[in-house]
mmCIF file of C-alpha atoms and ligand atoms in Angstrom:
data_model
loop_
_atom_site.group_PDB
_atom_site.id
_atom_site.type_symbol
_atom_site.label_atom_id
_atom_site.label_comp_id
_atom_site.label_asym_id
_atom_site.label_seq_id
_atom_site.Cartn_x
_atom_site.Cartn_y
_atom_site.Cartn_z
ATOM 1 C CA UNK A 1455 -10.220 38.303 -37.478
ATOM 2 C CA UNK A 1456 -12.813 38.467 -40.188
ATOM 3 C CA UNK A 1457 -15.425 35.745 -40.919
ATOM 4 C CA UNK A 1458 -13.363 34.604 -44.183
ATOM 5 C CA UNK A 1459 -10.410 33.842 -41.862
ATOM 6 C CA UNK A 1460 -12.481 32.076 -39.254
ATOM 7 C CA UNK A 1461 -14.017 30.195 -41.810
ATOM 8 C CA UNK A 1462 -10.698 29.510 -43.293
ATOM 9 C CA UNK A 1463 -9.127 28.524 -39.597
ATOM 10 C CA UNK A 1464 -12.115 26.010 -38.642
ATOM 11 C CA UNK A 1465 -11.533 24.087 -42.178
ATOM 12 C CA UNK A 1466 -8.017 23.484 -40.872
ATOM 13 C CA UNK A 1467 -9.143 21.394 -38.212
ATOM 14 C CA UNK A 1468 -8.646 17.584 -38.506
ATOM 15 C CA UNK A 1469 -11.664 16.105 -38.983
ATOM 16 C CA UNK A 1470 -9.993 12.495 -38.189
ATOM 17 C CA UNK A 1471 -7.958 12.888 -34.833
ATOM 18 C CA UNK A 1472 -5.340 10.641 -36.703
ATOM 19 C CA UNK A 1473 -4.723 13.070 -39.803
ATOM 20 C CA UNK A 1474 -1.480 12.979 -40.813
ATOM 21 C CA UNK A 1475 -1.179 16.890 -40.837
ATOM 22 C CA UNK A 1476 -1.462 16.927 -37.186
ATOM 23 C CA UNK A 1477 0.862 13.594 -36.400
ATOM 24 C CA UNK A 1478 2.866 12.658 -39.261
ATOM 25 C CA UNK A 1479 2.619 8.932 -39.906
ATOM 26 C CA UNK A 1480 3.897 7.980 -36.860
ATOM 27 C CA UNK A 1481 0.846 6.917 -34.711
ATOM 28 C CA UNK A 1482 -0.731 3.548 -34.866
ATOM 29 C CA UNK A 1483 -3.949 4.024 -33.012
ATOM 30 C CA UNK A 1484 -5.908 6.067 -30.054
ATOM 31 C CA UNK A 1485 -5.111 3.475 -27.192
ATOM 32 C CA UNK A 1486 -7.174 6.215 -24.598
ATOM 33 C CA UNK A 1487 -9.706 9.068 -26.631
ATOM 34 C CA UNK A 1488 -10.232 12.512 -24.972
ATOM 35 C CA UNK A 1489 -13.797 11.681 -23.120
ATOM 36 C CA UNK A 1490 -12.204 8.210 -21.256
ATOM 37 C CA UNK A 1491 -9.202 10.253 -20.123
ATOM 38 C CA UNK A 1492 -11.408 12.848 -18.803
ATOM 39 C CA UNK A 1493 -14.175 10.652 -17.074
ATOM 40 C CA UNK A 1494 -10.816 8.722 -15.496
ATOM 41 C CA UNK A 1495 -9.440 11.548 -14.169
ATOM 42 C CA UNK A 1496 -12.940 13.064 -12.335
ATOM 43 C CA UNK A 1497 -12.946 9.676 -10.919
ATOM 44 C CA UNK A 1498 -9.511 9.704 -9.814
ATOM 45 C CA UNK A 1499 -10.082 13.353 -8.406
ATOM 46 C CA UNK A 1500 -12.910 12.010 -6.432
ATOM 47 C CA UNK A 1501 -10.679 9.053 -4.905
ATOM 48 C CA UNK A 1502 -7.693 11.604 -3.727
ATOM 49 C CA UNK A 1503 -10.349 13.788 -2.541
ATOM 50 C CA UNK A 1504 -11.544 10.925 -0.207
ATOM 51 C CA UNK A 1505 -8.277 9.684 0.564
ATOM 52 C CA UNK A 1506 -6.772 12.929 2.384
ATOM 53 C CA UNK A 1507 -9.146 13.743 4.751
ATOM 54 C CA UNK A 1508 -6.827 16.574 7.055
ATOM 55 C CA UNK A 1509 -3.421 17.835 6.677
ATOM 56 C CA UNK A 1510 -1.336 19.754 4.260
ATOM 57 C CA UNK A 1511 -1.881 18.203 0.698
ATOM 58 C CA UNK A 1512 1.186 19.079 -1.781
ATOM 59 C CA UNK A 1513 0.427 18.021 -5.296
ATOM 60 C CA UNK A 1514 4.159 17.316 -6.851
ATOM 61 C CA UNK A 1515 4.167 17.173 -10.348
ATOM 62 C CA UNK A 1516 7.106 15.421 -12.848
ATOM 63 C CA UNK A 1517 7.648 17.332 -15.689
ATOM 64 C CA UNK A 1518 7.286 17.785 -18.734
ATOM 65 C CA UNK A 1519 5.265 14.703 -18.853
ATOM 66 C CA UNK A 1520 2.769 15.260 -16.247
ATOM 67 C CA UNK A 1521 1.973 19.012 -17.238
ATOM 68 C CA UNK A 1522 -1.829 18.284 -19.261
ATOM 69 C CA UNK A 1523 -2.733 15.364 -16.873
ATOM 70 C CA UNK A 1524 -1.961 17.424 -13.262
ATOM 71 C CA UNK A 1525 -3.597 20.557 -14.845
ATOM 72 C CA UNK A 1526 -7.073 18.414 -15.276
ATOM 73 C CA UNK A 1527 -6.484 16.514 -12.268
ATOM 74 C CA UNK A 1528 -6.054 18.876 -9.533
ATOM 75 C CA UNK A 1529 -9.185 21.025 -10.577
ATOM 76 C CA UNK A 1530 -10.963 17.749 -9.936
ATOM 77 C CA UNK A 1531 -9.829 17.528 -6.467
ATOM 78 C CA UNK A 1532 -11.742 19.104 -3.785
ATOM 79 C CA UNK A 1533 -10.063 20.012 -1.092
ATOM 80 C CA UNK A 1534 -7.117 22.537 -0.448
ATOM 81 C CA UNK A 1535 -3.650 21.417 -1.776
ATOM 82 C CA UNK A 1536 -0.848 23.370 -2.763
ATOM 83 C CA UNK A 1537 0.982 22.551 -6.463
ATOM 84 C CA UNK A 1538 4.889 22.623 -7.363
ATOM 85 C CA UNK A 1539 6.749 20.615 -9.865
ATOM 86 C CA UNK A 1540 9.943 18.821 -9.915
ATOM 87 C CA UNK A 1541 12.125 17.865 -13.170
ATOM 88 C CA UNK A 1542 14.007 14.555 -13.302
ATOM 89 C CA UNK A 1543 15.424 13.691 -16.678
ATOM 90 C CA UNK A 1544 16.019 9.875 -17.524
ATOM 91 C CA UNK A 1545 15.091 9.170 -21.260
ATOM 92 C CA UNK A 1546 16.761 11.625 -23.760
ATOM 93 C CA UNK A 1547 15.639 11.053 -27.056
ATOM 94 C CA UNK A 1548 14.846 7.581 -27.189
ATOM 95 C CA UNK A 1549 11.904 5.239 -26.288
ATOM 96 C CA UNK A 1550 14.087 2.700 -23.638
ATOM 97 C CA UNK A 1551 14.534 4.212 -19.829
ATOM 98 C CA UNK A 1552 18.593 4.625 -19.889
ATOM 99 C CA UNK A 1553 18.444 4.271 -15.737
ATOM 100 C CA UNK A 1554 20.042 7.772 -15.404
ATOM 101 C CA UNK A 1555 17.467 9.709 -13.677
ATOM 102 C CA UNK A 1556 19.204 13.387 -12.689
ATOM 103 C CA UNK A 1557 17.156 16.063 -10.517
ATOM 104 C CA UNK A 1558 17.122 18.902 -13.019
ATOM 105 C CA UNK A 1559 14.735 21.006 -10.985
ATOM 106 C CA UNK A 1560 14.146 20.554 -6.942
ATOM 107 C CA UNK A 1561 10.659 22.061 -5.577
ATOM 108 C CA UNK A 1562 11.351 25.516 -3.563
ATOM 109 C CA UNK A 1563 8.195 24.291 -1.277
ATOM 110 C CA UNK A 1564 9.219 22.768 2.091
ATOM 111 C CA UNK A 1565 7.973 19.089 2.093
ATOM 112 C CA UNK A 1566 8.282 18.325 5.911
ATOM 113 C CA UNK A 1567 5.256 17.511 7.914
ATOM 114 C CA UNK A 1568 3.592 17.598 4.208
ATOM 115 C CA UNK A 1569 1.196 14.875 2.426
ATOM 116 C CA UNK A 1570 3.203 14.654 -1.148
ATOM 117 C CA UNK A 1571 1.166 13.359 -4.018
ATOM 118 C CA UNK A 1572 3.846 12.413 -6.569
ATOM 119 C CA UNK A 1573 1.956 13.094 -10.051
ATOM 120 C CA UNK A 1574 3.846 11.075 -12.740
ATOM 121 C CA UNK A 1575 2.704 10.299 -16.385
ATOM 122 C CA UNK A 1576 3.494 6.704 -16.887
ATOM 123 C CA UNK A 1577 5.214 4.627 -14.681
ATOM 124 C CA UNK A 1578 7.407 1.966 -16.977
ATOM 125 C CA UNK A 1579 10.606 0.637 -15.207
ATOM 126 C CA UNK A 1580 9.789 2.814 -12.144
ATOM 127 C CA UNK A 1581 13.393 3.606 -11.811
ATOM 128 C CA UNK A 1582 12.737 7.452 -12.244
ATOM 129 C CA UNK A 1583 9.940 7.254 -9.341
ATOM 130 C CA UNK A 1584 11.845 5.014 -6.745
ATOM 131 C CA UNK A 1585 14.889 7.768 -7.207
ATOM 132 C CA UNK A 1586 12.481 10.091 -6.419
ATOM 133 C CA UNK A 1587 10.984 8.711 -3.631
ATOM 134 C CA UNK A 1588 14.208 7.837 -1.856
ATOM 135 C CA UNK A 1589 15.107 11.483 -2.293
ATOM 136 C CA UNK A 1590 11.663 13.145 -1.008
ATOM 137 C CA UNK A 1591 11.429 10.658 1.921
ATOM 138 C CA UNK A 1592 14.839 12.158 3.564
ATOM 139 C CA UNK A 1593 12.989 15.299 3.681
ATOM 140 C CA UNK A 1594 10.301 14.324 6.417
ATOM 141 C CA UNK A 1595 6.803 14.448 4.523
ATOM 142 C CA UNK A 1596 4.048 13.254 6.560
ATOM 143 C CA UNK A 1597 3.262 10.679 3.494
ATOM 144 C CA UNK A 1598 4.449 10.355 -0.240
ATOM 145 C CA UNK A 1599 1.939 8.588 -2.718
ATOM 146 C CA UNK A 1600 2.307 8.041 -6.290
ATOM 147 C CA UNK A 1601 -0.509 9.306 -8.775
ATOM 148 C CA UNK A 1602 0.221 7.731 -12.276
ATOM 149 C CA UNK A 1603 -1.996 8.404 -15.144
ATOM 150 C CA UNK A 1604 -0.684 5.028 -17.003
ATOM 151 C CA UNK A 1605 0.966 2.134 -15.659
ATOM 152 C CA UNK A 1606 2.528 -0.419 -17.687
ATOM 153 C CA UNK A 1607 3.125 -2.953 -14.643
ATOM 154 C CA UNK A 1608 6.296 -4.375 -15.603
ATOM 155 C CA UNK A 1609 8.177 -2.399 -12.798
ATOM 156 C CA UNK A 1610 10.632 -3.979 -11.005
ATOM 157 C CA UNK A 1611 12.544 -1.081 -9.551
ATOM 158 C CA UNK A 1612 9.754 0.838 -7.724
ATOM 159 C CA UNK A 1613 8.832 -1.334 -4.169
ATOM 160 C CA UNK A 1614 6.543 1.508 -3.380
ATOM 161 C CA UNK A 1615 3.010 1.253 -4.689
ATOM 162 C CA UNK A 1616 1.361 3.256 -6.781
ATOM 163 C CA UNK A 1617 -2.054 4.408 -4.907
ATOM 164 C CA UNK A 1618 -3.945 6.041 -7.508
ATOM 165 C CA UNK A 1619 -3.475 4.563 -11.556
ATOM 166 C CA UNK A 1620 -5.711 5.746 -14.191
ATOM 167 C CA UNK A 1621 -5.315 3.060 -17.018
ATOM 168 C CA UNK A 1622 -3.115 -0.332 -16.502
ATOM 169 C CA UNK A 1623 -1.285 0.929 -19.797
ATOM 170 C CA UNK A 1624 0.041 -1.892 -22.717
ATOM 171 C CA UNK A 1625 3.529 -2.590 -23.069
ATOM 172 C CA UNK A 1626 3.899 -0.415 -25.919
ATOM 173 C CA UNK A 1627 5.395 3.147 -26.276
ATOM 174 C CA UNK A 1628 2.787 5.867 -26.315
ATOM 175 C CA UNK A 1629 2.458 9.482 -26.579
ATOM 176 C CA UNK A 1630 0.199 12.721 -26.580
ATOM 177 C CA UNK A 1631 -1.744 14.051 -23.276
ATOM 178 C CA UNK A 1632 1.927 15.113 -22.195
ATOM 179 C CA UNK A 1633 3.876 12.097 -22.878
ATOM 180 C CA UNK A 1634 6.228 12.941 -25.668
ATOM 181 C CA UNK A 1635 8.113 11.049 -28.003
ATOM 182 C CA UNK A 1636 11.731 13.240 -28.604
ATOM 183 C CA UNK A 1637 9.514 16.047 -27.460
ATOM 184 C CA UNK A 1638 7.020 15.406 -30.130
ATOM 185 C CA UNK A 1639 3.191 14.831 -29.557
ATOM 186 C CA UNK A 1640 2.998 16.291 -26.008
ATOM 187 C CA UNK A 1641 -0.280 18.275 -27.317
ATOM 188 C CA UNK A 1642 -2.445 15.486 -28.523
ATOM 189 C CA UNK A 1643 -5.800 15.887 -26.413
ATOM 190 C CA UNK A 1644 -5.420 11.753 -26.141
ATOM 191 C CA UNK A 1645 -3.229 9.060 -25.616
ATOM 192 C CA UNK A 1646 -1.985 7.477 -28.948
ATOM 193 C CA UNK A 1647 0.490 4.306 -29.422
ATOM 194 C CA UNK A 1648 3.533 4.876 -31.553
ATOM 195 C CA UNK A 1649 4.318 2.582 -34.300
HETATM 196 P P1 IMP B 846 10.317 4.892 -15.609
HETATM 197 O O1 IMP B 846 11.858 5.309 -15.054
HETATM 198 O O2 IMP B 846 11.159 3.757 -16.965
HETATM 199 O O3 IMP B 846 9.499 4.092 -15.039
HETATM 200 O O4 IMP B 846 10.275 5.813 -16.804
HETATM 201 C C1 IMP B 846 9.360 6.939 -16.672
HETATM 202 C C2 IMP B 846 9.701 7.705 -17.371
HETATM 203 O O5 IMP B 846 9.725 7.414 -18.635
HETATM 204 C C3 IMP B 846 7.828 8.285 -17.637
HETATM 205 O O6 IMP B 846 7.968 9.769 -16.608
HETATM 206 C C4 IMP B 846 8.039 9.257 -19.139
HETATM 207 O O7 IMP B 846 8.540 10.331 -19.613
HETATM 208 C C5 IMP B 846 9.146 7.828 -19.947
HETATM 209 N N1 IMP B 846 8.300 7.293 -20.387
HETATM 210 C C6 IMP B 846 8.102 5.596 -19.962
HETATM 211 N N2 IMP B 846 7.165 5.169 -21.040
HETATM 212 C C7 IMP B 846 7.059 6.201 -21.855
HETATM 213 C C8 IMP B 846 5.992 5.659 -23.135
HETATM 214 O O8 IMP B 846 5.787 4.962 -23.415
HETATM 215 N N3 IMP B 846 6.274 6.686 -23.786
HETATM 216 C C9 IMP B 846 6.534 8.132 -23.390
HETATM 217 N N4 IMP B 846 7.048 8.390 -22.161
HETATM 218 C C10 IMP B 846 7.475 7.072 -21.599
HETATM 219 MG MG1 MG B 847 9.057 11.845 -20.653
#
């Protein structure tokens, strides 16, 4: 890259984080900016480190929504751990939970005897997690806990407590930092509310 090309590229970087070249016109406001998220993720890493003194810890990320949160979170956990993922599908392209939870990818890792930390982007109705907890409990892990970046506190179907919560989220449709609307906006470095 030449100096001129570099200058051109930097002039394309949006000065305003809500720049419509990046977002279209759909984003209403930033709910959690990147510094706020980073600070909270650091605290959560410390909470998780303190909560698991010994035993095998398997951090199990729910794809796709948790991919950025999980990547940041595991780097703040100061103990040995393994990482795997699972894919459950429930929403399709809408903004309302359909209630159909399907396991599309099942982790290869054995769960028996391990401490499972299920990492989720956001708890809404709680249907996805309550189905998964039931399914994974049958594999005899030592423990299962939930870690969610965001929690709307409207879940009526989730009877398992969410042990680690990043933020108590407003009851709005949120995107960014892994969360999508119809697969858009996952790459935003902050969490924003959709119009
Ligand atoms: P639940 O089963 O209704 O709790 O839905 C959980 C899943 O729905 C999350 O893992 C998200 O993928 C998606 N979801 C729920 N609320 C939102 C939101 O506000 N923005 C983006 N995705 C959401
Ligand atoms: Mg999703």
